[in-house]
Short mmCIF file of C-alpha atoms and ligand atoms in Angstrom, two decimals:
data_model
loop_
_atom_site.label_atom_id
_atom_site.label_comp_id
_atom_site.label_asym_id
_atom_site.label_seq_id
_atom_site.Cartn_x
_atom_site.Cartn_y
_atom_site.Cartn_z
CA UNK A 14 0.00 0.00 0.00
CA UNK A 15 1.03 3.34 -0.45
CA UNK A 16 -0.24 6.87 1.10
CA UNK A 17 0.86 10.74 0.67
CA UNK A 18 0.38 10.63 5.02
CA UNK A 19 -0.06 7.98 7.23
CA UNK A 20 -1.80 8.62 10.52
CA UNK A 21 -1.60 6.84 13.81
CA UNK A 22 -4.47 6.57 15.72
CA UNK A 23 -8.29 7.81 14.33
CA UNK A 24 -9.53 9.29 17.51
CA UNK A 25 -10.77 13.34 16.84
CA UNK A 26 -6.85 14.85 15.59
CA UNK A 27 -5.79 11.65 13.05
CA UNK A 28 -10.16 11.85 11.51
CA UNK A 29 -9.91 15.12 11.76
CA UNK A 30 -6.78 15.70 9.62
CA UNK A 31 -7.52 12.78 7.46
CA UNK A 32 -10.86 14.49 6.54
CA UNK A 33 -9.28 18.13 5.77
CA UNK A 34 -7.08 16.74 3.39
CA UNK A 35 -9.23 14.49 1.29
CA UNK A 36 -10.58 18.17 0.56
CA UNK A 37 -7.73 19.02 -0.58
CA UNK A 38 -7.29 15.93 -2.65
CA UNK A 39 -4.05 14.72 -0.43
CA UNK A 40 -4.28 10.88 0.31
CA UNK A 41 -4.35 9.61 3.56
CA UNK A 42 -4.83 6.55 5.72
CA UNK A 43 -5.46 6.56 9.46
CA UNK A 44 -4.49 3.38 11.52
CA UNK A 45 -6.94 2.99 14.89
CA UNK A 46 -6.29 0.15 17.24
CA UNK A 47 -9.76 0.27 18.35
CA UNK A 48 -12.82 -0.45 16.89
CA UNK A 49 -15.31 2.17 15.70
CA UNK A 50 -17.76 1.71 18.38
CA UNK A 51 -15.08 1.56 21.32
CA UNK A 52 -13.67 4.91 20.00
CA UNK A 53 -17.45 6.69 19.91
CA UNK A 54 -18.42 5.34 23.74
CA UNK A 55 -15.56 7.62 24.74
CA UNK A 56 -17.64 10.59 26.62
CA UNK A 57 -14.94 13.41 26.68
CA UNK A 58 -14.87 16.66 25.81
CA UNK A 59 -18.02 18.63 25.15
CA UNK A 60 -16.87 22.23 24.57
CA UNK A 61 -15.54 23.25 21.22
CA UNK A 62 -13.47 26.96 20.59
CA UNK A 63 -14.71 28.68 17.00
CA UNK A 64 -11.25 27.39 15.53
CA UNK A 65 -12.72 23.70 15.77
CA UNK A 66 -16.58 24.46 14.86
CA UNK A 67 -14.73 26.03 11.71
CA UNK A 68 -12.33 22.92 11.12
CA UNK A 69 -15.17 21.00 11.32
CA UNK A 70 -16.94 23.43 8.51
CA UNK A 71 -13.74 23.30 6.38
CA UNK A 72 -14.00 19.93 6.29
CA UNK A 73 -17.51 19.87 5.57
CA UNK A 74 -19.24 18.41 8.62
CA UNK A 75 -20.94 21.58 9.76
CA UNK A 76 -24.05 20.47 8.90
CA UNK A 77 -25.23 18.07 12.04
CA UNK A 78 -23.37 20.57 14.16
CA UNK A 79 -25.22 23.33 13.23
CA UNK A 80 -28.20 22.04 13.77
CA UNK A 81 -27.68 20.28 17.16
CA UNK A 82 -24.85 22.35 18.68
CA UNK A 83 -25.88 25.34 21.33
CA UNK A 84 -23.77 28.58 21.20
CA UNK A 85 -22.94 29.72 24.47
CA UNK A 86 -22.26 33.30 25.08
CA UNK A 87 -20.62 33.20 28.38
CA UNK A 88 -19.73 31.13 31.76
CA UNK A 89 -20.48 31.39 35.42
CA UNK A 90 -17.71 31.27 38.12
CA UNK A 91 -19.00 30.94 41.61
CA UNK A 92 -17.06 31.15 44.56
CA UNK A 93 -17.88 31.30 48.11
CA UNK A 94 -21.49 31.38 47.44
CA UNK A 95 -20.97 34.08 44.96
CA UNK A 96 -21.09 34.23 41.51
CA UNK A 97 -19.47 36.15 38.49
CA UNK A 98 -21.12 35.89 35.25
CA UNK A 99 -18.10 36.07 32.07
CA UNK A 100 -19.68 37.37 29.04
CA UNK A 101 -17.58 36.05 26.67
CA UNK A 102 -19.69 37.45 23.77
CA UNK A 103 -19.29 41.11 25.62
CA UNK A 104 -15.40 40.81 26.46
CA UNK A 105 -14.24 38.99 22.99
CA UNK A 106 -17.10 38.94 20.48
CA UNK A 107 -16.57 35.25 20.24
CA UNK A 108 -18.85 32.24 21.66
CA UNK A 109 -18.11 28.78 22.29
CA UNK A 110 -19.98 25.66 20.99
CA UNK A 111 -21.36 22.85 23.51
CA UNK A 112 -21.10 19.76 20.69
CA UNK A 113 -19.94 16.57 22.61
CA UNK A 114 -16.59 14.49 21.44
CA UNK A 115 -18.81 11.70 20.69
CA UNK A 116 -20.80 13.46 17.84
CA UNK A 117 -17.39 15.00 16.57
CA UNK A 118 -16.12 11.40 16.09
CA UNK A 119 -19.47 9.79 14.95
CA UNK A 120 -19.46 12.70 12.47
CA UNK A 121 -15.64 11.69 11.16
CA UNK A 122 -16.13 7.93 11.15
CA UNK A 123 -19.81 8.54 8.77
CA UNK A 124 -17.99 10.79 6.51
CA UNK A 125 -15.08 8.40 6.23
CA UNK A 126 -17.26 6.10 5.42
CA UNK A 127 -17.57 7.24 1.66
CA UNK A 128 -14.44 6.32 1.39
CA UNK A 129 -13.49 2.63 2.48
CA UNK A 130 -9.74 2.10 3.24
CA UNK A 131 -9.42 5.55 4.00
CA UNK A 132 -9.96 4.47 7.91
CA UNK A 133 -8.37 1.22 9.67
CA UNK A 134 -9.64 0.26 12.92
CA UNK A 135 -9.00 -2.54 14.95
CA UNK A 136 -4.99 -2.46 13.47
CA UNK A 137 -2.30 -4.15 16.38
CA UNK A 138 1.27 -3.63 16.27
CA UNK A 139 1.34 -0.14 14.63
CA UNK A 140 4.80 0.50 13.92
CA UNK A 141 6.46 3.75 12.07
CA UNK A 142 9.84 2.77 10.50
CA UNK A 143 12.55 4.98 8.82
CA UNK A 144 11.11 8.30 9.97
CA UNK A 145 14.76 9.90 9.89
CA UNK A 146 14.68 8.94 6.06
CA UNK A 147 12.78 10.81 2.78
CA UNK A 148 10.92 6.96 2.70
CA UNK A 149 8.44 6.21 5.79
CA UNK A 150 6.39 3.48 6.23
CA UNK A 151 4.58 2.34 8.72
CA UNK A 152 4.19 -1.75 9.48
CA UNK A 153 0.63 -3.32 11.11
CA UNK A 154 -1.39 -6.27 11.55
CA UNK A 155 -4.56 -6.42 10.38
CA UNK A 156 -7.28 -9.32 10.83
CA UNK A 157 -3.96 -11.76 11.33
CA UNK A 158 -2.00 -10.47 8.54
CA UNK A 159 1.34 -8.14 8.75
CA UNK A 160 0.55 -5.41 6.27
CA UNK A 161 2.78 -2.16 5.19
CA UNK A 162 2.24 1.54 4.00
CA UNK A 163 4.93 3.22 2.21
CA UNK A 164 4.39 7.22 2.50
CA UNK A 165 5.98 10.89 2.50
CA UNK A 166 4.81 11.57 6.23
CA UNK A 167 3.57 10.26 9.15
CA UNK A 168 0.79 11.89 11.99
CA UNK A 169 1.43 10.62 15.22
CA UNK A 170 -2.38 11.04 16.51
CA UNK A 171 -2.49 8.42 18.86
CA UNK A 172 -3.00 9.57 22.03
CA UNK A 173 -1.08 10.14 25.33
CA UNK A 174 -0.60 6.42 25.45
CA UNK A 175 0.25 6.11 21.99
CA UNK A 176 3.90 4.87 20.65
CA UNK A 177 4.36 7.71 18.30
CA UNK A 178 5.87 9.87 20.79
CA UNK A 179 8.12 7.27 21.82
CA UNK A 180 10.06 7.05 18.08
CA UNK A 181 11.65 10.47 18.92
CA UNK A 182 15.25 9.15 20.55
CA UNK A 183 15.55 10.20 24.18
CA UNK A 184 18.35 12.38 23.53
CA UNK A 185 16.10 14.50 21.27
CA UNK A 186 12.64 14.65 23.44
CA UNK A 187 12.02 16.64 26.18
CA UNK A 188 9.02 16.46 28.41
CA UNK A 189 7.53 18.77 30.87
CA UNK A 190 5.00 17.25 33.41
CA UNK A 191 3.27 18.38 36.07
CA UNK A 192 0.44 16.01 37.95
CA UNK A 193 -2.05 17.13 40.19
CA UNK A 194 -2.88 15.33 43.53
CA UNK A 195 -6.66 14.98 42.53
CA UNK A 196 -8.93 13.90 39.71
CA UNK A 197 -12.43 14.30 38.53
CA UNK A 198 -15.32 12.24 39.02
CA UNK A 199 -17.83 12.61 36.32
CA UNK A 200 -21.33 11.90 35.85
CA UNK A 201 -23.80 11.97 33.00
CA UNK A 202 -27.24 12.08 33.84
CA UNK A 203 -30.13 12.33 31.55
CA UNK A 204 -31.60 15.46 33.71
CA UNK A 205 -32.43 18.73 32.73
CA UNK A 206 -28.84 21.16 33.09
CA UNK A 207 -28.94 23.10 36.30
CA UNK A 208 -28.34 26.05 34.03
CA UNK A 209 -28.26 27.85 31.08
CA UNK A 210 -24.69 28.14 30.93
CA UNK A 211 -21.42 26.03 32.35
CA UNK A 212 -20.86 26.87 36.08
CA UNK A 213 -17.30 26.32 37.36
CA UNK A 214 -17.34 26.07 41.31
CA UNK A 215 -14.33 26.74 43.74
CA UNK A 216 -15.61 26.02 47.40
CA UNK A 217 -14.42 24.93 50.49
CA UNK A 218 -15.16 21.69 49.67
CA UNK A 219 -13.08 21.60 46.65
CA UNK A 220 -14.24 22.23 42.69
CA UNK A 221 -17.51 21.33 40.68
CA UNK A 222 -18.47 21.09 37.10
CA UNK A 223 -21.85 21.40 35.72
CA UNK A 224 -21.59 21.32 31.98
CA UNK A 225 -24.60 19.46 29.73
CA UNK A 226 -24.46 18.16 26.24
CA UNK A 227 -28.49 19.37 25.50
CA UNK A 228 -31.68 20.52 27.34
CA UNK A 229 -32.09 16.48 28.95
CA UNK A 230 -28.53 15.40 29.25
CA UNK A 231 -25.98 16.41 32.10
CA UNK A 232 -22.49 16.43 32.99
CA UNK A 233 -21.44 17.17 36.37
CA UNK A 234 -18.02 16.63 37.87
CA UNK A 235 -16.75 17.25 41.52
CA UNK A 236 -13.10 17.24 42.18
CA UNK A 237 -11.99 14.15 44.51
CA UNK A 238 -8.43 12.59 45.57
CA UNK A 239 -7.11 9.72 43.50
CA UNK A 240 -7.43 7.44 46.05
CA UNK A 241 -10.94 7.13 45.52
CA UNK A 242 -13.14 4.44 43.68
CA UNK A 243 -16.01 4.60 41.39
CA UNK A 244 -17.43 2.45 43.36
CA UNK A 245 -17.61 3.74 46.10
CA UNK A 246 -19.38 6.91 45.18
CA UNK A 247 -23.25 5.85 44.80
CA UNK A 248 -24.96 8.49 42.47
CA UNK A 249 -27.11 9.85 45.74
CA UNK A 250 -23.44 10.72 47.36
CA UNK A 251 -22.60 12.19 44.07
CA UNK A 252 -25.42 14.22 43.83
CA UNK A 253 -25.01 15.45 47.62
CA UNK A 254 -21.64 16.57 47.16
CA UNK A 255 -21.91 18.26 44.09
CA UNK A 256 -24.82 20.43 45.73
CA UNK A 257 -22.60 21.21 48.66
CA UNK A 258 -20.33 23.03 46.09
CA UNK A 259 -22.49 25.13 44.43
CA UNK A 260 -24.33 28.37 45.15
CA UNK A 261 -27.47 27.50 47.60
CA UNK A 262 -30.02 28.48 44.71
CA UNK A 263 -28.57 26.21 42.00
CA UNK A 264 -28.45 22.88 44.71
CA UNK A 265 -31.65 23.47 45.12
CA UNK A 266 -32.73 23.88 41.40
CA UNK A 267 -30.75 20.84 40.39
CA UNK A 268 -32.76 17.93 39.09
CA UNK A 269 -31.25 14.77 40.20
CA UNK A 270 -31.47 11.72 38.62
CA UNK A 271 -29.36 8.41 37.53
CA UNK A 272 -26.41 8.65 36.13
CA UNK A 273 -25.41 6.67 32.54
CA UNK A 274 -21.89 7.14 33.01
CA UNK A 275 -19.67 7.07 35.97
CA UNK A 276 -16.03 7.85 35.97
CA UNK A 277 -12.47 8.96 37.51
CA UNK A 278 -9.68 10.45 35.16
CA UNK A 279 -6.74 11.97 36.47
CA UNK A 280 -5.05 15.74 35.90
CA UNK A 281 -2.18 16.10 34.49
CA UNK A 282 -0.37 19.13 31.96
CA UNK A 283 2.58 17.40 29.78
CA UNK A 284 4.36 18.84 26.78
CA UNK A 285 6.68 16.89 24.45
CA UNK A 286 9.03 18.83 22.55
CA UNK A 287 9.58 18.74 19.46
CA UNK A 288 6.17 17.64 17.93
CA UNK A 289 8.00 16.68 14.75
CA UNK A 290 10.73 14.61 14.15
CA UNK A 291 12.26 13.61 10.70
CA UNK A 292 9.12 13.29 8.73
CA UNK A 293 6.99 12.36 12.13
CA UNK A 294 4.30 15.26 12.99
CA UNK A 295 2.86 14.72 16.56
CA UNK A 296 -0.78 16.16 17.00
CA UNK A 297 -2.91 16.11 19.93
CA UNK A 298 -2.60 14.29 23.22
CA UNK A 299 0.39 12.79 21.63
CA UNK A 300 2.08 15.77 22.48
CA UNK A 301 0.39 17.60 24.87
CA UNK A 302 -2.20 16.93 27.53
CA UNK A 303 -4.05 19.22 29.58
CA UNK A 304 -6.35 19.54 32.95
CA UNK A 305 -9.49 19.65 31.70
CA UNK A 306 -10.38 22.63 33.48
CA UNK A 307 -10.76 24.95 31.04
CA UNK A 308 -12.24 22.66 28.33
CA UNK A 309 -8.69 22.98 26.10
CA UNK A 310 -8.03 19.20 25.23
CA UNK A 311 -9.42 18.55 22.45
CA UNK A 312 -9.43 22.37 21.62
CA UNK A 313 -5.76 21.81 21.63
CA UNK A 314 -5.28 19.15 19.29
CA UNK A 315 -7.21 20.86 16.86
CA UNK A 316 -5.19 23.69 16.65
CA UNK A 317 -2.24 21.13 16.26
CA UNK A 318 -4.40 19.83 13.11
CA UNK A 319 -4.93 23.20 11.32
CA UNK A 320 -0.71 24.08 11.60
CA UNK A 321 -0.31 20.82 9.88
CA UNK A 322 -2.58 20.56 7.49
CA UNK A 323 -1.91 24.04 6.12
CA UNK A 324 1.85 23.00 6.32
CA UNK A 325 0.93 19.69 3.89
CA UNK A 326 -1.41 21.55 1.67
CA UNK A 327 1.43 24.14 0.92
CA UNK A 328 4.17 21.38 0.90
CA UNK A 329 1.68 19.51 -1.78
CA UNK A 330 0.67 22.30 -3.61
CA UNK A 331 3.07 24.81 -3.75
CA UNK A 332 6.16 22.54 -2.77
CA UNK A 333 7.48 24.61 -0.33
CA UNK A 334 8.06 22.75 3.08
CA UNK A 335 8.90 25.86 5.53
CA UNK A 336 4.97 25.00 7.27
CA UNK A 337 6.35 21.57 7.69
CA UNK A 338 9.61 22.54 8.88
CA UNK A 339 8.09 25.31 11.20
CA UNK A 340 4.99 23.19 12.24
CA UNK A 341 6.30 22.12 15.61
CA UNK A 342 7.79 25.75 16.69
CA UNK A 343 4.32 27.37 15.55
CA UNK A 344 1.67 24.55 17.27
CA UNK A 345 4.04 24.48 20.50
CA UNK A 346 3.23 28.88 20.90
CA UNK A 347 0.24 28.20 21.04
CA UNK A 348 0.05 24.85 23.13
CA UNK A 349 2.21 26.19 25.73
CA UNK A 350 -0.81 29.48 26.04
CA UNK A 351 -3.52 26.50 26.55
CA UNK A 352 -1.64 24.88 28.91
CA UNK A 353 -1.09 27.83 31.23
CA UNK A 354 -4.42 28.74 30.85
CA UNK A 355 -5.63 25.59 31.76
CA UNK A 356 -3.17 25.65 34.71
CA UNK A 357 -4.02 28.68 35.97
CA UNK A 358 -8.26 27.71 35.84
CA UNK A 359 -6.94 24.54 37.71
CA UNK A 360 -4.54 26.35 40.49
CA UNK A 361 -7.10 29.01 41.30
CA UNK A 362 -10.20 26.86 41.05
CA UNK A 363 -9.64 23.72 43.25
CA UNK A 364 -8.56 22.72 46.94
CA UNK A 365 -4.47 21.27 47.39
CA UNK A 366 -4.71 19.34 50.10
CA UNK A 367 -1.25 21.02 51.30
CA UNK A 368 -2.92 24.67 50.75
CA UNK A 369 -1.52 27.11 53.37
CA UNK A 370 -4.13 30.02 54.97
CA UNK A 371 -1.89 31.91 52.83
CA UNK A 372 -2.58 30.29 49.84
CA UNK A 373 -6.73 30.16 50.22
CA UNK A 374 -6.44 33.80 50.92
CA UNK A 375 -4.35 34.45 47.43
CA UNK A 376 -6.88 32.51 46.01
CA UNK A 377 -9.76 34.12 47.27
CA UNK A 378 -8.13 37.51 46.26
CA UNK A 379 -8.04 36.01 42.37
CA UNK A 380 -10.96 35.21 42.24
CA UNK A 381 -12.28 39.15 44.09
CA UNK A 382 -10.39 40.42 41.34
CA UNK A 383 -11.54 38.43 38.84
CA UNK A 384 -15.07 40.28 39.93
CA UNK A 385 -14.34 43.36 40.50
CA UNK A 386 -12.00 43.99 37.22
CA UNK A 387 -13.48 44.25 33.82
CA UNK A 388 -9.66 43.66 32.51
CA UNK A 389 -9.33 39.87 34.33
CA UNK A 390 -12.49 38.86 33.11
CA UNK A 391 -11.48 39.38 29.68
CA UNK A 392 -8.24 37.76 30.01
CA UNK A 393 -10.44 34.76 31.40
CA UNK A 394 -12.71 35.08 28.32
CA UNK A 395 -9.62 35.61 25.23
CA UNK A 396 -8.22 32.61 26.56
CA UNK A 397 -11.60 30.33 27.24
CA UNK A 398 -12.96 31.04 23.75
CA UNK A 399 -9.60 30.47 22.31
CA UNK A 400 -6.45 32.09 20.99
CA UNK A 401 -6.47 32.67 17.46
CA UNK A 402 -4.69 30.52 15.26
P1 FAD B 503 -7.23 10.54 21.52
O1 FAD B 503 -8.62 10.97 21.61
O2 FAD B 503 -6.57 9.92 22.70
O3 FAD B 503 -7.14 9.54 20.29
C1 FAD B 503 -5.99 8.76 20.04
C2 FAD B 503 -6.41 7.52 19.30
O4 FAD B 503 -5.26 6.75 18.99
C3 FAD B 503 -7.32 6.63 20.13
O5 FAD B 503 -8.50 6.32 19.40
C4 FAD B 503 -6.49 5.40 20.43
O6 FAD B 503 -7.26 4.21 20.50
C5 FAD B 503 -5.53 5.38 19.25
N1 FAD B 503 -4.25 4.73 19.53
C6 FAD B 503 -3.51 4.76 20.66
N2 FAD B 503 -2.39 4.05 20.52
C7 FAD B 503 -2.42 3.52 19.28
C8 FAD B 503 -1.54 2.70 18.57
N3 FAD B 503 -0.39 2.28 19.11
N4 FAD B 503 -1.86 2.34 17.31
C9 FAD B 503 -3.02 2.82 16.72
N5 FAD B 503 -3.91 3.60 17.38
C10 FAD B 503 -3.59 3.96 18.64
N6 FAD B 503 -10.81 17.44 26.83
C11 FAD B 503 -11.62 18.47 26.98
O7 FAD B 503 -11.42 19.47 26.30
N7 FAD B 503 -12.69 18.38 27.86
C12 FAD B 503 -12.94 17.26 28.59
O8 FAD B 503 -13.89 17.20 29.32
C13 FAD B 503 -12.10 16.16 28.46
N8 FAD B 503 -12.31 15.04 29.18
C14 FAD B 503 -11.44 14.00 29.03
C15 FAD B 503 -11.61 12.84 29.78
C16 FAD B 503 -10.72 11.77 29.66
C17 FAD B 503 -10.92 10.52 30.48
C18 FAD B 503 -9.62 11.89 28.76
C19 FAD B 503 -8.62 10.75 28.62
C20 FAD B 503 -9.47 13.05 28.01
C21 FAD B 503 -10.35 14.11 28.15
N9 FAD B 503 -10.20 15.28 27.41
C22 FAD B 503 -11.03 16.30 27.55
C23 FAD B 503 -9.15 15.45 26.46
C24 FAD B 503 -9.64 15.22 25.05
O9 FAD B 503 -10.57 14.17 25.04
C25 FAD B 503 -8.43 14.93 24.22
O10 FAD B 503 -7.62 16.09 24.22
C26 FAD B 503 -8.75 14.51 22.81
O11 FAD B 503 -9.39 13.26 22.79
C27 FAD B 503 -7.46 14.43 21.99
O12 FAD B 503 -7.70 13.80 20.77
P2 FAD B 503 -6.58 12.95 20.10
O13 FAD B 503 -7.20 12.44 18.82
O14 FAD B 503 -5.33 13.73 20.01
O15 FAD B 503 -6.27 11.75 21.08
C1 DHB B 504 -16.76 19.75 29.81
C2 DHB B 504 -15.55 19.32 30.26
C3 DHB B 504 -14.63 20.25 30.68
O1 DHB B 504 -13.43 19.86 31.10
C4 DHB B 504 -14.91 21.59 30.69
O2 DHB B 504 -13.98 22.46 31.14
C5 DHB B 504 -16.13 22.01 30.24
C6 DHB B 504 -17.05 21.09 29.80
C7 DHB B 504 -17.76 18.76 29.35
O3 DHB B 504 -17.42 17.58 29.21
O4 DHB B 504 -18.89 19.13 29.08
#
């Protein structure tokens, strides 16, 4: 077989890329481990910045979006029992787009569709091979059989656990990492959302999400240590604590009911540098992960996608490679923005557990100023709708 760009992994950035450029007429084929149906019961993110609702345009899959997305204008922050509304629409002129992860990738796997071969799933042993040289390939096994793709590049879109990340020698990576000493548990409920807009909650109790996906589906989150287990946190417990983090009249408009999806995940911020190696472009959570406070994740990796397409489209149609040999300078400016952003959102918004006085009270004074000052909330807002690419 042979490809113009071979892709590792079909979760949102390898679909996503693979989709742009069969506008573009540039051949691809992306290389999932999964299967289809594994990668759409993932329930991540559910916010998407304008950059991605207009990647998702370019590549012509606004259509469903349109229809079912909801534009939100702005974001509460409460704190303390107080609240302060961030008019995103007023501060930046932009929105953001509630359109769930899910529907993103059901949307790239049907469009794929029209094309079969275009999208591998359920491929073991994916293995990238001479990536120093002007010949790639990339080596799999498919239903039994060892199979290879000879190509000019190769996307490494396969995730934080993916081995695309691992082909750049040691002496030539390096990683930043930072973990946090809590996690998230997450719910989804099909209830009514507590509110017309996202609420992010800083209490004494620690943080709490309520975000929705439409007017009868939910998704809470309360912040809780590692060493917890799904298990042991009935949905009634769930719903108790995440009312003793919000503001008194929001507990008591919340609509309870049972959740369909119950879950811990970690926080962590990494960055690999470089994203490309030889003729290997990382994209995504391949490079880069995020908290998810902030909603920048997937945001993220679609930034990644546009610097590299536009680098292949003028490599292929111009033949001029300066995108492809800038591409991992230009995405990491702008991941390293989203991931201090997302930082910052996590540092001021949820309990340490080896917090000084000192450090609640800098806290609390963030989040005063954040209220009283016209210029923080817009800084909040540029970065939450998302930095331009
Ligand atoms: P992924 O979605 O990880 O896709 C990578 C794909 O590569 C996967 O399908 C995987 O099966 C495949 N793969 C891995 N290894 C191989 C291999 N060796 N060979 C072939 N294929 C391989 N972001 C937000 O903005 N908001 C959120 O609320 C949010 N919640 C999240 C919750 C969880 C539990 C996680 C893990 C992430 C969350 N994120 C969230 C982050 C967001 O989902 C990611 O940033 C986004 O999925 C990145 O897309 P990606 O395509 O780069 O990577
Ligand atoms: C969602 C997740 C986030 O991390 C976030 O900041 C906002 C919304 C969500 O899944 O809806």
């Amino acid at each position: 077989m042979r490809t113009q760009v071979a892709i590792i992994g079909g979760g949102p950035s390898g679909l996503l890329l693979s989709q742009l450029l069969r506008t573009k007429g540039i051949a691809s084929v992306v290389l999932e481990r999964r299967s289809r149906d594994y990668v759409l019961s993932r329930i991540r993110a559910g916010i998407l910045e304008r950059g991605m609702v207009g990647l998702m345009r370019q590549a012509g899959l606004g259509e469903r979006m349109d229809k079912e997305c909801y534009v939100h204008d702005g974001t509460l922050i409460a704190f303390d029992g107080e609240e302060i509304p961030i008019d995103f629409k007023a501060l930046t002129g932009h929105s953001v787009t509630v359109y769930g992860q899910t529907e993103v990738t059901r949307d790239l796997y049907d469009a794929a569709e029209a094309d079969p071969g275009r999208v591998l799933t359920e491929c073991d042993e994916v293995m990238p091979h001479d990536l120093d040289s002007d010949k790639p390939y990339v080596t799999f096994v498919k239903d039994g059989q060892t199979q290879r793709i000879d190509c000019d590049y190769v996307a490494g879109c396969d995730g934080f656990h993916g081995i695309s990340r691992q082909m750049i020698p040691a002496e030539k990576r390096r990683e930043y990492e930072k973990t946090y000493p809590f996690g998230w548990l997450g719910i989804l409920s099909e209830t009514p959302p507590v509110h017309e807009e996202l609420i992010y909650a800083t209490s004494q109790r620690g943080f709490a999400l309520c975000s929705m996906r439409n007017e009868n589906l939910s998704r809470y989150f309360v912040q809780c240590p590692m060493t917890e287990k799904v298990e042991e946190w009935s949905d009634d417990r769930f719903w108790d604590e995440l009312r003793r983090r919000l503001p008194a009249h929001h507990a008591e408009a919340m609509v309870t009911g049972p959740s369909i999806e119950k879950g811990i995940a970690p926080l962590r911020s990494f960055v690999c540098e470089p994203m490309r190696w030889g003729r290997l472009f990382l994209c995504g959570d391949a490079a880069h992960i995020v908290p998810p406070t902030g909603a920048k994740g997937l945001n993220t990796a679609a930034s990644d996608i546009h610097y590299l397409f536009n680098a292949l489209v003028q490599f292929y149609e111009e033949a001029d490679a300066d995108g492809l040999e800038r591409y991992s300078e230009t995405a990491l400016t702008r991941v390293w923005k989203a991931e201090r952003f997302s930082w910052w959102m996590t540092t001021q918004l949820h309990r340490f557990p080896d917090q000084t006085d000192f450090d609640l009270r800098i806290q609390r004074a963030e989040m005063e100023f954040l209220r009283d000052s016209e210029a923080a909330q817009k800084v909040l807002a540029e970065n939450y709708v998302g930095l331009p690419y």
